[in-house]
Every structure is written in structure tokens, then in C-alpha cells.
mmCIF file of C-alpha atoms in Angstrom:
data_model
loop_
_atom_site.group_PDB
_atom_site.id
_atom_site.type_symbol
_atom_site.label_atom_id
_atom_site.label_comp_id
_atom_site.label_asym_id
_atom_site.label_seq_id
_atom_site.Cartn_x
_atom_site.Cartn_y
_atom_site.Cartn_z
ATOM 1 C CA UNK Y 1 -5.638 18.307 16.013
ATOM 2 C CA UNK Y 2 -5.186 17.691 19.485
ATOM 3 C CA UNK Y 3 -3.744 14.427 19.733
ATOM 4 C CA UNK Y 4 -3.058 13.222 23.437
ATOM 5 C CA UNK Y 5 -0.650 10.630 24.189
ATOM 6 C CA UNK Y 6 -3.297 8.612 25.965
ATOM 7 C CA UNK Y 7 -5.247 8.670 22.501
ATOM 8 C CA UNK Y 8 -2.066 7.180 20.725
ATOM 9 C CA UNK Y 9 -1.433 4.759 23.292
ATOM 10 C CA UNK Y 10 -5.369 3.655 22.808
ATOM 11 C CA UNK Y 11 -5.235 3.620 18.802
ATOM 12 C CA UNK Y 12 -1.632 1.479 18.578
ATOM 13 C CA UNK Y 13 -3.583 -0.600 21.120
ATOM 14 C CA UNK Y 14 -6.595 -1.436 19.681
ATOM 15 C CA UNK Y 15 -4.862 -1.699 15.760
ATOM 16 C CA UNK Y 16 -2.172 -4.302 17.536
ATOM 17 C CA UNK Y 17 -5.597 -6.393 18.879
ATOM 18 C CA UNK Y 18 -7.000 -6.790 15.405
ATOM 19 C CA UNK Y 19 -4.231 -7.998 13.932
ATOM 20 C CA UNK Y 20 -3.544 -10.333 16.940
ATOM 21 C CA UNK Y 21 -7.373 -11.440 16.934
ATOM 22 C CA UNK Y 22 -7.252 -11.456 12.796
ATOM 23 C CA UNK Y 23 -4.150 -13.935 12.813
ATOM 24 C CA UNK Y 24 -5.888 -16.775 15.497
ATOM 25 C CA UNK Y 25 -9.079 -16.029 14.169
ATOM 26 C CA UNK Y 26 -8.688 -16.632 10.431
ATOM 27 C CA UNK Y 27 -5.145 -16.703 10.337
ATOM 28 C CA UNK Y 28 -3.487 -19.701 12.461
ATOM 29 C CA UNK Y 29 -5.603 -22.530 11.046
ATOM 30 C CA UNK Y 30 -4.073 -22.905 6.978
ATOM 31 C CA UNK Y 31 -7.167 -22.629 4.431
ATOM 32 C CA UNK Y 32 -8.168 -20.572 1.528
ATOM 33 C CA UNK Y 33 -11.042 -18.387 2.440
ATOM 34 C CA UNK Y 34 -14.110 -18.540 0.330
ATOM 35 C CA UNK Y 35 -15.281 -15.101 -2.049
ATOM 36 C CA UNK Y 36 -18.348 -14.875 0.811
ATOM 37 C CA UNK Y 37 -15.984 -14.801 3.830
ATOM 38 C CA UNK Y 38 -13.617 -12.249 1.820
ATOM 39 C CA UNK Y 39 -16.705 -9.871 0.803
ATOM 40 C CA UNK Y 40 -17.850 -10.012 4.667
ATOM 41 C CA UNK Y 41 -14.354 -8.838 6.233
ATOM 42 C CA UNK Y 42 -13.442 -6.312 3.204
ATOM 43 C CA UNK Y 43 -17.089 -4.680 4.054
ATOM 44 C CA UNK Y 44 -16.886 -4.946 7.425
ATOM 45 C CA UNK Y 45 -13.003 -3.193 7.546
ATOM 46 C CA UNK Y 46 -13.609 -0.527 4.906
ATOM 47 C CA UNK Y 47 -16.846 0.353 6.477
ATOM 48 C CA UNK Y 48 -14.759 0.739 10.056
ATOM 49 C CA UNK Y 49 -12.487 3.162 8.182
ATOM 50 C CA UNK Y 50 -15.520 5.222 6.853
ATOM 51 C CA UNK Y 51 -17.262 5.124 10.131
ATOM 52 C CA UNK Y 52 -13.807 6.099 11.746
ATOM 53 C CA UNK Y 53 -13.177 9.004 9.218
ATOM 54 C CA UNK Y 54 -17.029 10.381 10.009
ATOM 55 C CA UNK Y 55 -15.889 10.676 13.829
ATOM 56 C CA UNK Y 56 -13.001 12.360 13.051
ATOM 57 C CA UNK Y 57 -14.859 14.908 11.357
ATOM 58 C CA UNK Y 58 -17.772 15.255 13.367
ATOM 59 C CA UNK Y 59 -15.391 15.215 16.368
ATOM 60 C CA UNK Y 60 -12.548 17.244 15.123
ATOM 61 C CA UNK Y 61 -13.631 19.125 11.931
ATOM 62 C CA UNK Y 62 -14.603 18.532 8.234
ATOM 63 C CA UNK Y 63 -11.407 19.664 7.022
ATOM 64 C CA UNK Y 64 -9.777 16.664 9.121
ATOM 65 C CA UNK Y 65 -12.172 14.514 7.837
ATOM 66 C CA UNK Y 66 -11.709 15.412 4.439
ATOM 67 C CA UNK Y 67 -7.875 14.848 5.028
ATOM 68 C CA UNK Y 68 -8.483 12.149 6.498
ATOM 69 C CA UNK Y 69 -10.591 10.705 3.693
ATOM 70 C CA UNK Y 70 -8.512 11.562 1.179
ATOM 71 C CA UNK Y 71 -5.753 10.235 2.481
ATOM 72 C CA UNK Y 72 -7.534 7.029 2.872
ATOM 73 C CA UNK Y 73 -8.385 6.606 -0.260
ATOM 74 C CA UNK Y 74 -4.602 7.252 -1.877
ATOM 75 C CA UNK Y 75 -3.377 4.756 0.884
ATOM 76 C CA UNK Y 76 -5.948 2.285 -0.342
ATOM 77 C CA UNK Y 77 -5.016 2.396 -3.949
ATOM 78 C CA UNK Y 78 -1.625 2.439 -3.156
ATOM 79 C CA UNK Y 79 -2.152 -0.825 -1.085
ATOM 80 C CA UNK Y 80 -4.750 -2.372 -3.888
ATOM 81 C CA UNK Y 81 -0.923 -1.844 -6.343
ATOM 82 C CA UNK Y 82 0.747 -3.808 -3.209
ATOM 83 C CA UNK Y 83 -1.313 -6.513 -4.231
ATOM 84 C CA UNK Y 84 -0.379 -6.795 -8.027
ATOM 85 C CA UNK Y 85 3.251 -7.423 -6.608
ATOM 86 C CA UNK Y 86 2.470 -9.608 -3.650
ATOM 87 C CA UNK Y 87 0.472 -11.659 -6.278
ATOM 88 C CA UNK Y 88 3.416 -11.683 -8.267
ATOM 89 C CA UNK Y 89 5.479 -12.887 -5.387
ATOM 90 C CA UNK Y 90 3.100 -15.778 -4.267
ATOM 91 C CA UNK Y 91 3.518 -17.022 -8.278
ATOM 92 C CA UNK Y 92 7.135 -16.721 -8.845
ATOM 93 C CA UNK Y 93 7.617 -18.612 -5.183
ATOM 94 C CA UNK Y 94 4.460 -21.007 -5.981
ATOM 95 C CA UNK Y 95 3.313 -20.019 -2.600
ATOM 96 C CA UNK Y 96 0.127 -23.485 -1.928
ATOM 97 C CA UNK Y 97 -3.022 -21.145 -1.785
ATOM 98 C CA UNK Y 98 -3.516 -22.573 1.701
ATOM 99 C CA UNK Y 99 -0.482 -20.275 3.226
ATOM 100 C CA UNK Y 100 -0.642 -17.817 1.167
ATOM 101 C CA UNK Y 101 -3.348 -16.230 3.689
ATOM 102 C CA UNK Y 102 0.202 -16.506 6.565
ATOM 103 C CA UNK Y 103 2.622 -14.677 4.148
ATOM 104 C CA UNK Y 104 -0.189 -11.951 3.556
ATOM 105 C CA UNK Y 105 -0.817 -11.575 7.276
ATOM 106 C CA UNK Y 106 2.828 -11.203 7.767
ATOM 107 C CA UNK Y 107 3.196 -9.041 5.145
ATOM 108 C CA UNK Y 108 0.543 -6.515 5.922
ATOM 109 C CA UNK Y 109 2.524 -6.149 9.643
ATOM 110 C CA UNK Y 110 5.663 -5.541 8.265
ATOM 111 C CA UNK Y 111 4.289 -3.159 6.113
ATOM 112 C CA UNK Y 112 2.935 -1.105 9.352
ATOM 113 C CA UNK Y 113 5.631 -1.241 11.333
ATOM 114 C CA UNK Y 114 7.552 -0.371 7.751
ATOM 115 C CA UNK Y 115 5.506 3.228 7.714
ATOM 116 C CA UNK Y 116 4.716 3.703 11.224
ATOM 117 C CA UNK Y 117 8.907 4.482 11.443
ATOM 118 C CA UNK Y 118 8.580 6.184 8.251
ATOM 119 C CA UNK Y 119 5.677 8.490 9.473
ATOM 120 C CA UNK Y 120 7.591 9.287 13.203
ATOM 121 C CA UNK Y 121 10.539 10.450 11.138
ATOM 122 C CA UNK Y 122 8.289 12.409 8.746
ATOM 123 C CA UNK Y 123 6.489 13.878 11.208
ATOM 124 C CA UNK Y 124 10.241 14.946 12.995
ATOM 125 C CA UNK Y 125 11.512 16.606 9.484
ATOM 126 C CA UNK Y 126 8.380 18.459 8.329
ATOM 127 C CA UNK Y 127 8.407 19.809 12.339
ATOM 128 C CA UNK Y 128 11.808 21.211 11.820
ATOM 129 C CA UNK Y 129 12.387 21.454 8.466
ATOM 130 C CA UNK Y 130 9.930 22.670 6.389
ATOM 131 C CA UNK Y 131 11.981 22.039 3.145
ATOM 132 C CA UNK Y 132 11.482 18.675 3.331
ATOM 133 C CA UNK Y 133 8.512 19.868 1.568
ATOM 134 C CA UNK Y 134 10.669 19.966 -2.188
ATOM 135 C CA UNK Y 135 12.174 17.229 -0.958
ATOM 136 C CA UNK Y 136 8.659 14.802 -0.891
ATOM 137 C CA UNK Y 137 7.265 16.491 -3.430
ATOM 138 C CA UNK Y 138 10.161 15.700 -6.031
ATOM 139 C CA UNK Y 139 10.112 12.188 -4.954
ATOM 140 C CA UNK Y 140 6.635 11.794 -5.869
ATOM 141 C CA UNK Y 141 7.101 13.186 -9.386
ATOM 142 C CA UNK Y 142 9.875 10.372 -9.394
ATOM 143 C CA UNK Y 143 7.950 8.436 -8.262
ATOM 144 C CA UNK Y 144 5.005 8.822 -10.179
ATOM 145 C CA UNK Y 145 7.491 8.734 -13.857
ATOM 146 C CA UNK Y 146 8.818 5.290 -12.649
ATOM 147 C CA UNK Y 147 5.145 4.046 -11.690
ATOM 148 C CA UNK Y 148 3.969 5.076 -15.258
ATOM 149 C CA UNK Y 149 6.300 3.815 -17.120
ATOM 150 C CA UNK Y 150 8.228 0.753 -14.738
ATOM 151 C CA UNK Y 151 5.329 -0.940 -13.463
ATOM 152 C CA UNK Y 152 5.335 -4.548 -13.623
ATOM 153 C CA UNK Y 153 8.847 -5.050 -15.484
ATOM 154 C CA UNK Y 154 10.631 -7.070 -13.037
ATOM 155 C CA UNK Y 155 9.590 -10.347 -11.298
ATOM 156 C CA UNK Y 156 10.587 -9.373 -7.147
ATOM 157 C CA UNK Y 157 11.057 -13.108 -6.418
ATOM 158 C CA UNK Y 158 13.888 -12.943 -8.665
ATOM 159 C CA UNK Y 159 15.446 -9.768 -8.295
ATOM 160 C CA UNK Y 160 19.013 -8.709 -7.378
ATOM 161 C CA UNK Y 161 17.890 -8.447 -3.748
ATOM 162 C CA UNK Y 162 16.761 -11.987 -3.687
ATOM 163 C CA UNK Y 163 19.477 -13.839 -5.679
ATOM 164 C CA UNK Y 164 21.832 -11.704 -2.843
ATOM 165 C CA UNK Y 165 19.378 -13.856 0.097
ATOM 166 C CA UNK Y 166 20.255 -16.854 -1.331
ATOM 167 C CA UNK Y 167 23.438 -16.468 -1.771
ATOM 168 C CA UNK Y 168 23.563 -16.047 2.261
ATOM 169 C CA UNK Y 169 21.386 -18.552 3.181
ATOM 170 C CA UNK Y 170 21.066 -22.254 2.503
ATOM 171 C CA UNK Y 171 17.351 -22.570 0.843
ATOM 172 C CA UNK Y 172 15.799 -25.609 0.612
ATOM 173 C CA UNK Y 173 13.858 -26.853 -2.732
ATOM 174 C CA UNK Y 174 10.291 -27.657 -1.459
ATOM 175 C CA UNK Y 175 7.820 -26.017 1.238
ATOM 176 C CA UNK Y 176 7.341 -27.786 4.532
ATOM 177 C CA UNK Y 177 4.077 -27.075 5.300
ATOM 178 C CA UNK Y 178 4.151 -23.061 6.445
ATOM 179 C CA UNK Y 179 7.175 -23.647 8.494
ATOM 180 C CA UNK Y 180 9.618 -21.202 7.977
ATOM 181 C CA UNK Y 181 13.319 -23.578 8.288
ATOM 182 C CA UNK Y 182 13.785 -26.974 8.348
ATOM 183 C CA UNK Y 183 16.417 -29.472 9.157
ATOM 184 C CA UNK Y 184 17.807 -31.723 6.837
ATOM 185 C CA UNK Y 185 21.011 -34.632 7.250
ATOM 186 C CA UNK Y 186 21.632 -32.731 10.349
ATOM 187 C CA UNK Y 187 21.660 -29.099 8.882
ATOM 188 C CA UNK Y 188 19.360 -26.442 8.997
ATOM 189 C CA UNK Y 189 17.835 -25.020 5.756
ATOM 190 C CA UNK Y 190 15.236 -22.352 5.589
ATOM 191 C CA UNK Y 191 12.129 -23.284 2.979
ATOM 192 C CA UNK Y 192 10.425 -20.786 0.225
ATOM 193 C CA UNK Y 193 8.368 -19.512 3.083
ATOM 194 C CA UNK Y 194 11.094 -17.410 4.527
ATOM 195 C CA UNK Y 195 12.420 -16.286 1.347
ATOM 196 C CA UNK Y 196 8.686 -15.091 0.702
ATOM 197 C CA UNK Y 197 8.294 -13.207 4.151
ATOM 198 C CA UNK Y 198 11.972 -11.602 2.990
ATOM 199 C CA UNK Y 199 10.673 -10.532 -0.561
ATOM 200 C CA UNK Y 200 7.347 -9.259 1.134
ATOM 201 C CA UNK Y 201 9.406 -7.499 4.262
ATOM 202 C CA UNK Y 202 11.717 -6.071 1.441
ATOM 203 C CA UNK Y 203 8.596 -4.588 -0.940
ATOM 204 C CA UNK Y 204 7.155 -3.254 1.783
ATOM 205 C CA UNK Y 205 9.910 -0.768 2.493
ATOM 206 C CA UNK Y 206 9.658 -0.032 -0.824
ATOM 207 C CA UNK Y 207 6.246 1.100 -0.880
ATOM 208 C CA UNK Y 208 6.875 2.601 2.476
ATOM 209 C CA UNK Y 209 8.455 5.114 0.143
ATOM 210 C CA UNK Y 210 5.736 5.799 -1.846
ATOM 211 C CA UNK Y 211 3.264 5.833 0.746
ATOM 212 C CA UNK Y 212 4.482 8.190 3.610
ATOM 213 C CA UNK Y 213 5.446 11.369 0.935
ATOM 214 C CA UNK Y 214 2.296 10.657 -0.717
ATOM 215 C CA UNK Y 215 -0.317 11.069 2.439
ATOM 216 C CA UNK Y 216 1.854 13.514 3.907
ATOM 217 C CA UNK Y 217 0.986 15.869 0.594
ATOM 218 C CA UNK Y 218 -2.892 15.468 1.885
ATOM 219 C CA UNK Y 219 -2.402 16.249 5.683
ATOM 220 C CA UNK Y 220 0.349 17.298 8.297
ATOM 221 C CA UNK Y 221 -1.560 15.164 11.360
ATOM 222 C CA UNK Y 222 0.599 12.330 12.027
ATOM 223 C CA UNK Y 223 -2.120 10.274 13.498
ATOM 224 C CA UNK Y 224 -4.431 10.816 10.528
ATOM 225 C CA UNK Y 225 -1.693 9.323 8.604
ATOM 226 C CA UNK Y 226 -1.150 6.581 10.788
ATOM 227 C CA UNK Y 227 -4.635 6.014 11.122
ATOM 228 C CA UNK Y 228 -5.213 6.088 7.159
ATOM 229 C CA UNK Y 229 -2.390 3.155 6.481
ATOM 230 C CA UNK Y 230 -3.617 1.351 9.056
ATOM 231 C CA UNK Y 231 -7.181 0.987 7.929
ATOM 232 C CA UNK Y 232 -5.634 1.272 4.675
ATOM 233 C CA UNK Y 233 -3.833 -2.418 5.432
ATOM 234 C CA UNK Y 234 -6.668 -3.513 7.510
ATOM 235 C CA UNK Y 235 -8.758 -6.096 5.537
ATOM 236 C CA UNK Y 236 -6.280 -6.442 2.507
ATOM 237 C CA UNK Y 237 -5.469 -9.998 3.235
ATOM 238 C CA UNK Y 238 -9.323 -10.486 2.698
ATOM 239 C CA UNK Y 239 -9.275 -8.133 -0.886
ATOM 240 C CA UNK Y 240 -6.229 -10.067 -2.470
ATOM 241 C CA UNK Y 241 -8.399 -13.000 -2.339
ATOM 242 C CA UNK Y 242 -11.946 -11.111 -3.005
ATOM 243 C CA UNK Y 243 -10.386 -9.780 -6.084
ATOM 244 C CA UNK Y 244 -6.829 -12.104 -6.811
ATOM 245 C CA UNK Y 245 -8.876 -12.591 -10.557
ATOM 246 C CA UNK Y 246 -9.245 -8.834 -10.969
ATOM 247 C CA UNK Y 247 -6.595 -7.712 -10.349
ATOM 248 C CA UNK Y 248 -4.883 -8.568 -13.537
ATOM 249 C CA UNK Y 249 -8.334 -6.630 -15.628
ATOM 250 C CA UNK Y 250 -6.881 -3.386 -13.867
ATOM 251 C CA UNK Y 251 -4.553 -2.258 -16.660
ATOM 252 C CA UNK Y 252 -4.206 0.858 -16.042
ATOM 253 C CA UNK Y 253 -3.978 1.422 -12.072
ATOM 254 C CA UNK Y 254 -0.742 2.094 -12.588
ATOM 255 C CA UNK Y 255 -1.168 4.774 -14.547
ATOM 256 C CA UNK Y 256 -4.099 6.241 -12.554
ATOM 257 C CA UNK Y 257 -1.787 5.781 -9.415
ATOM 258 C CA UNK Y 258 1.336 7.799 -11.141
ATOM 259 C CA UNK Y 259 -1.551 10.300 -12.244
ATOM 260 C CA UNK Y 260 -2.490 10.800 -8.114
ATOM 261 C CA UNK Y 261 1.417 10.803 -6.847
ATOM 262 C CA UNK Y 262 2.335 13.165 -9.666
ATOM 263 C CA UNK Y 263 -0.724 15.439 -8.484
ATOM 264 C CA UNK Y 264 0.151 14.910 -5.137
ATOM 265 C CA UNK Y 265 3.801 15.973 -5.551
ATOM 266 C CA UNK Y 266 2.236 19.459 -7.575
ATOM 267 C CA UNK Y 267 0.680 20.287 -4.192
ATOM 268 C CA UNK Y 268 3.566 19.069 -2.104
ATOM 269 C CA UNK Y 269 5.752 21.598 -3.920
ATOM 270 C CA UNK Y 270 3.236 24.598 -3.866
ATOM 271 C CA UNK Y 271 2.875 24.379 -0.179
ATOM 272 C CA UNK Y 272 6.710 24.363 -0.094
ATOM 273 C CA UNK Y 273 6.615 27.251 -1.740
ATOM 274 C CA UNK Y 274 4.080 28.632 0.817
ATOM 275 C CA UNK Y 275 6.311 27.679 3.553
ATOM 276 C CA UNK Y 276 9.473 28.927 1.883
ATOM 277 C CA UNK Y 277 12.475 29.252 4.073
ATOM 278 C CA UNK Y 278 15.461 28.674 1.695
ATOM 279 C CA UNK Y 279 17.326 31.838 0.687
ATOM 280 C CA UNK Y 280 18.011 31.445 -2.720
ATOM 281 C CA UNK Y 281 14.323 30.839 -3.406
ATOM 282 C CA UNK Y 282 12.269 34.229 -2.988
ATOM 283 C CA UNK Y 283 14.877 35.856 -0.677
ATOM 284 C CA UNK Y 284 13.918 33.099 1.449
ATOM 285 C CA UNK Y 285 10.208 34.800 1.662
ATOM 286 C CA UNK Y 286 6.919 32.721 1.211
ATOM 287 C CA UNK Y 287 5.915 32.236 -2.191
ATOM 288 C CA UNK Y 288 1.914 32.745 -1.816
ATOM 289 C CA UNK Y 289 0.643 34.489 -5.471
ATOM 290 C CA UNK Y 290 0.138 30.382 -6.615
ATOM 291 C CA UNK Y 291 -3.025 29.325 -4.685
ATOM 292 C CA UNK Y 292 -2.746 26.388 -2.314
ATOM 293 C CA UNK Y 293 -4.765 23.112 -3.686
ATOM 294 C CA UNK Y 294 -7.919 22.666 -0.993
ATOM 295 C CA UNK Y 295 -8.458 19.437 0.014
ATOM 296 C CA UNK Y 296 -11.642 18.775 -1.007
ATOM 297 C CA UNK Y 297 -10.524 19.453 -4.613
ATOM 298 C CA UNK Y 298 -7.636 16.592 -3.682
ATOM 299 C CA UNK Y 299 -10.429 14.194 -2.427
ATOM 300 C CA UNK Y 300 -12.335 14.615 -5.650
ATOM 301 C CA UNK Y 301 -9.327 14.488 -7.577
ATOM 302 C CA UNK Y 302 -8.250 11.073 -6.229
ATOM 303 C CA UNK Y 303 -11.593 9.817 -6.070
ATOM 304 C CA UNK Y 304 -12.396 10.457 -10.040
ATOM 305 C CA UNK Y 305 -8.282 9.431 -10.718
ATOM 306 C CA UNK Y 306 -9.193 6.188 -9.194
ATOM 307 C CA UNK Y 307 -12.630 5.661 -10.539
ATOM 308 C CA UNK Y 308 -11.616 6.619 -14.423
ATOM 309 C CA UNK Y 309 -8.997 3.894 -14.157
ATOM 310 C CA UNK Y 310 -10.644 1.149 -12.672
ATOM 311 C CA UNK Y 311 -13.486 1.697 -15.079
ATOM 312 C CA UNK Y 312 -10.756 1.891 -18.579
ATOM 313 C CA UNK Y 313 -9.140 -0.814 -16.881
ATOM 314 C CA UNK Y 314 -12.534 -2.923 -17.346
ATOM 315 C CA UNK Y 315 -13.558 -1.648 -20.583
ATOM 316 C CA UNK Y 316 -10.190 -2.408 -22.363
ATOM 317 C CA UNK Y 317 -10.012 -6.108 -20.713
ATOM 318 C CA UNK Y 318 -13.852 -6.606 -22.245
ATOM 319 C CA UNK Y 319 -12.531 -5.157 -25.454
ATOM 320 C CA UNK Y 320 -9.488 -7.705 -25.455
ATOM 321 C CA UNK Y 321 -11.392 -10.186 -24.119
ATOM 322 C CA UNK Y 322 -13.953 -10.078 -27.248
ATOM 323 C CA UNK Y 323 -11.272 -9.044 -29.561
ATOM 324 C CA UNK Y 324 -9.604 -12.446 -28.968
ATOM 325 C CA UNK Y 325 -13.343 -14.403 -29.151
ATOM 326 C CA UNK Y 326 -13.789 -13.340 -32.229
ATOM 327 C CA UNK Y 327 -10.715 -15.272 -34.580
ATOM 328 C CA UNK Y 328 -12.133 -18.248 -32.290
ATOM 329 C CA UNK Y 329 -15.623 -17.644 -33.284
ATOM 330 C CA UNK Y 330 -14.883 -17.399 -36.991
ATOM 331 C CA UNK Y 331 -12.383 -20.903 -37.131
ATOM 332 C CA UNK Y 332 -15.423 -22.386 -35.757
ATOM 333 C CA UNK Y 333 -17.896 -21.275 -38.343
ATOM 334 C CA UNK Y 334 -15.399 -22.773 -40.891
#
């Protein structure tokens, strides 16, 4: 792709203007939104990012499209596992529903500037090093071993990183309002609401780790990667609160997500191979007699990944669900 710096300078634009328009439009004013006014925005952003990945390839090719797509869609799950641990967040701080829409906002911005440094330096290391190949594509298999079998173990809001911020900083015990300090017998004191934006700010590099090897697996185009997080992040204020209750039904996105990065990091590693450099592998030729993944067979890949474990995640809540009605069912008979 042919990316000019004009085009950059119009995309950073435009992303900055939602999020500035999203936080005085919906944002500013404390409320919970309502399940209709969450449906309306989630449609309205995804379908942007559909429409936007249909002018890429119409514009600039099907294969960019299809990277571009596929991306997406990892970036998308990945974000939909942000939520399990924001949620987690917002319950170990007892975040009032009414802010909770503030920390999210905040959140989803840190979490762009968080991978738009990660993708710049990504983008500088797979330009001049094309190792950095083995590098991303053992982190994902890391990666994709801790999300498998790690997921969900730990409460962030009360993690080593945490107990360090308070440690530093005087906290005080009750919100005040959404303000983020507040002064108190003539000291200052900063309220939950900071230490939330901290946790949040914290996670998000975190994920930033996740993210940036994962997409860069699916394409080389830094602004399809850029692009892809940030429709990715657009709109997921409005899904944590379209689907806060489901969210705990989806049992086994974890797994499903650990099933994508471990694929991911496969294909990482084979194209590494491809682009071999390093002289104790091959004589520092290319390794080429292992075929190269295409990405349409990554699109479908993800796609069915995400789909098989969203829909065992539902049938093995309904199972639960009626497994536990039925000891209730029977006491009552007696």
C-alpha cells in the first residue's frame, strides 16, 4: 500500500474527532446508557469498520481487504477479552454505573495511544529487522499458553501494581462524584477514580502486548493495523454495556482467543522462516519448502475460532444454567 503522509495526517485526524465528539456527546454528561442507545452506536461503529474495510479493498486490493478484515476481527475479540477485565476493574473499585461510561472513555484512549507507539516501533523493527519475526511469533505462543490457562486468576484492582500506587499516593475512601482528587483538612487526596484510570492505563499496556504481535502476524501495513485497533476500540464503551450481562456466559473466549494467538504465532514463525536472515538457521538462506498460511485461510480461521467459542460458551452456560434449575425444581415438588 501506498500510504501518503497526507492520508495519515487525515485518518489520526478524523479518529481524534470521534473520540472528541464521542466524549461531549455521550460522554461529559454522567448517565448509564440504555441497551437501545448501546445497540445503535455498536451498529453504527462496527458497520463504519466494515464499510471502511470494503474501501480498502475495492480501493487498494482484496488481499488488503482481507488483511484488513482479518485483522479486524482478532483486534475485536481481543478488545471484547479487554472487557472481561475492565468489568472486573469497575467491580473490585465499585466504580457507580453512572461513571463508569468516563473510565471506559478514558480507557479506550489510553489504549490507542498505548498501540499506536507500539505499532510505530513495530513497524521500525520488522523494516530493519526481519527477525523480529521469531521474536512475535514466540510471544504469541506465550502468550496464547498464559491466555489458556491464566485467564481470569487475578483480580487487577488488587494486584502488585496497584497495592505499589497506593503505597505512593494518598487515596481517599469514597468517590467524589467523577472527580479525579480531592481535598480534604487542607490536603489533597486522589479518589477511586484515579486509581481506576491507573489500573485501566496499566491493562492497557498489557494488552498492547498482545495486540500489536498478534495483527502484525495478519498484515505488514502499518496503517491497516492502526486502522484495525482503532475501529477495533471504536464503539466498545457502547458493547461493555450492550453486553456487561454476557459477558460472563462467554466461558470459553479465552480459550478460543489463545486458540487464534497460538495460530497466529504458527504463521508468524513460518514467514520468519521465509524471510530467514540468521546464520545459524538454514545458512542464513530462506526457508520456503513449508507453505506460507494465505490470508483468507487466516480470516476463516479466526472467524470460525471466534464463532465455535461464542456459541460453546452459550451452550455450556444453558447447560449450567438448567443443571442448577433442576435440584430447585425437585425441592419444590417435595
Amino acid at each position: 500500500m501506498n500510504i501518503t503522509p497526507l492520508v495519515w495526517i487525515i485518518t489520526i485526524a478524523v479518529t481524534i474527532a470521534f473520540f472528541v465528539w464521542e466524549f461531549f456527546a455521550h460522554v461529559r454528561k454522567p448517565h448509564e446508557p440504555t441497551v437501545g442507545e448501546s445497540a445503535r452506536w455498536s451498529a453504527f461503529y462496527i458497520g463504519l469498520a466494515l464499510l471502511f474495510g470494503v474501501g480498502v479493498g475495492v480501493f487498494s486490493g482484496w488481499g488488503y481487504g482481507g488483511e484488513y478484515f482479518a485483522g479486524y476481527l482478532t483486534e475485536k475479540a481481543l478488545s471484547i477479552d479487554n472487557l472481561f477485565v475492565f468489568l472486573i476493574v469497575m467491580t473490585g473499585f465499585a466504580v457507580p454505573k453512572m461513571y463508569q461510561q468516563k473510565v471506559l472513555m478514558i480507557g479506550i484512549v489510553i489504549a490507542l495511544i498505548m498501540r499506536g507507539a507500539f505499532i510505530a516501533v513495530g513497524a521500525a523493527l520488522i523494516e530493519n529487522f526481519s527477525w523480529v519475526f521469531y521474536l512475535f511469533g514466540a510471544l504469541l505462543l506465550f502468550l496464547a499458553y498464559r491466555q489458556a490457562f491464566a485467564h481470569g486468576e487475578s483480580n487487577p484492582a488488587d494486584g502488585w501494581f496497584m497495592r505499589l500506587v497506593r503505597r505512593v499516593l494518598p487515596v481517599s475512601d469514597e468517590y467524589d462524584g467523577d472527580r479525579l482528587t480531592v481535598k480534604k483538612d487542607g490536603r489533597r487526596f486522589v479518589t477511586p477514580m484515579l486509581l481506576v484510570i491507573v489500573a485501566i492505563g496499566f491493562i492497557d499496556l498489557v494488552f498492547a502486548v498482545d495486540s500489536i504481535p498478534a495483527i502484525y502476524g495478519l498484515t505488514e501495513e502499518a496503517y491497516l493495523v492502526f486502522t484495525a485497533n482503532a475501529f477495533a476500540l471504536m464503539g466498545l464503551r457502547q458493547l461493555y454495556f450492550l453486553i456487561g450481562g454476557l459477558l460472563d456466559r462467554l466461558v470459553y473466549l479465552a480459550q478460543g482467543l489463545a486458540v487464534i494467538l497460538a495460530f497466529i504465532g504458527v504463521k508468524l514463525l513460518i514467514h520468519a522462516l521465509h524471510k530467514n536472515e540468521l546464520p545459524f538457521i538454514n545458512g542464513g538462506e530462506h526457508v520456503t519448502f513449508i507453505p506460507e498460511i494465505p490470508i483468507w485461510l487466516s480470516l476463516l480461521f479466526i472467524a470460525a475460532t471466534v464463532a465455535v467459542a461464542t456459541i460453546a460458551s452459550l451452550l455450556k452456560t444453558r447447560k449450567d444454567a438448567r443443571g442448577d434449575a433442576l435440584p430447585v425444581a425437585r425441592h419444590d415438588a417435595r
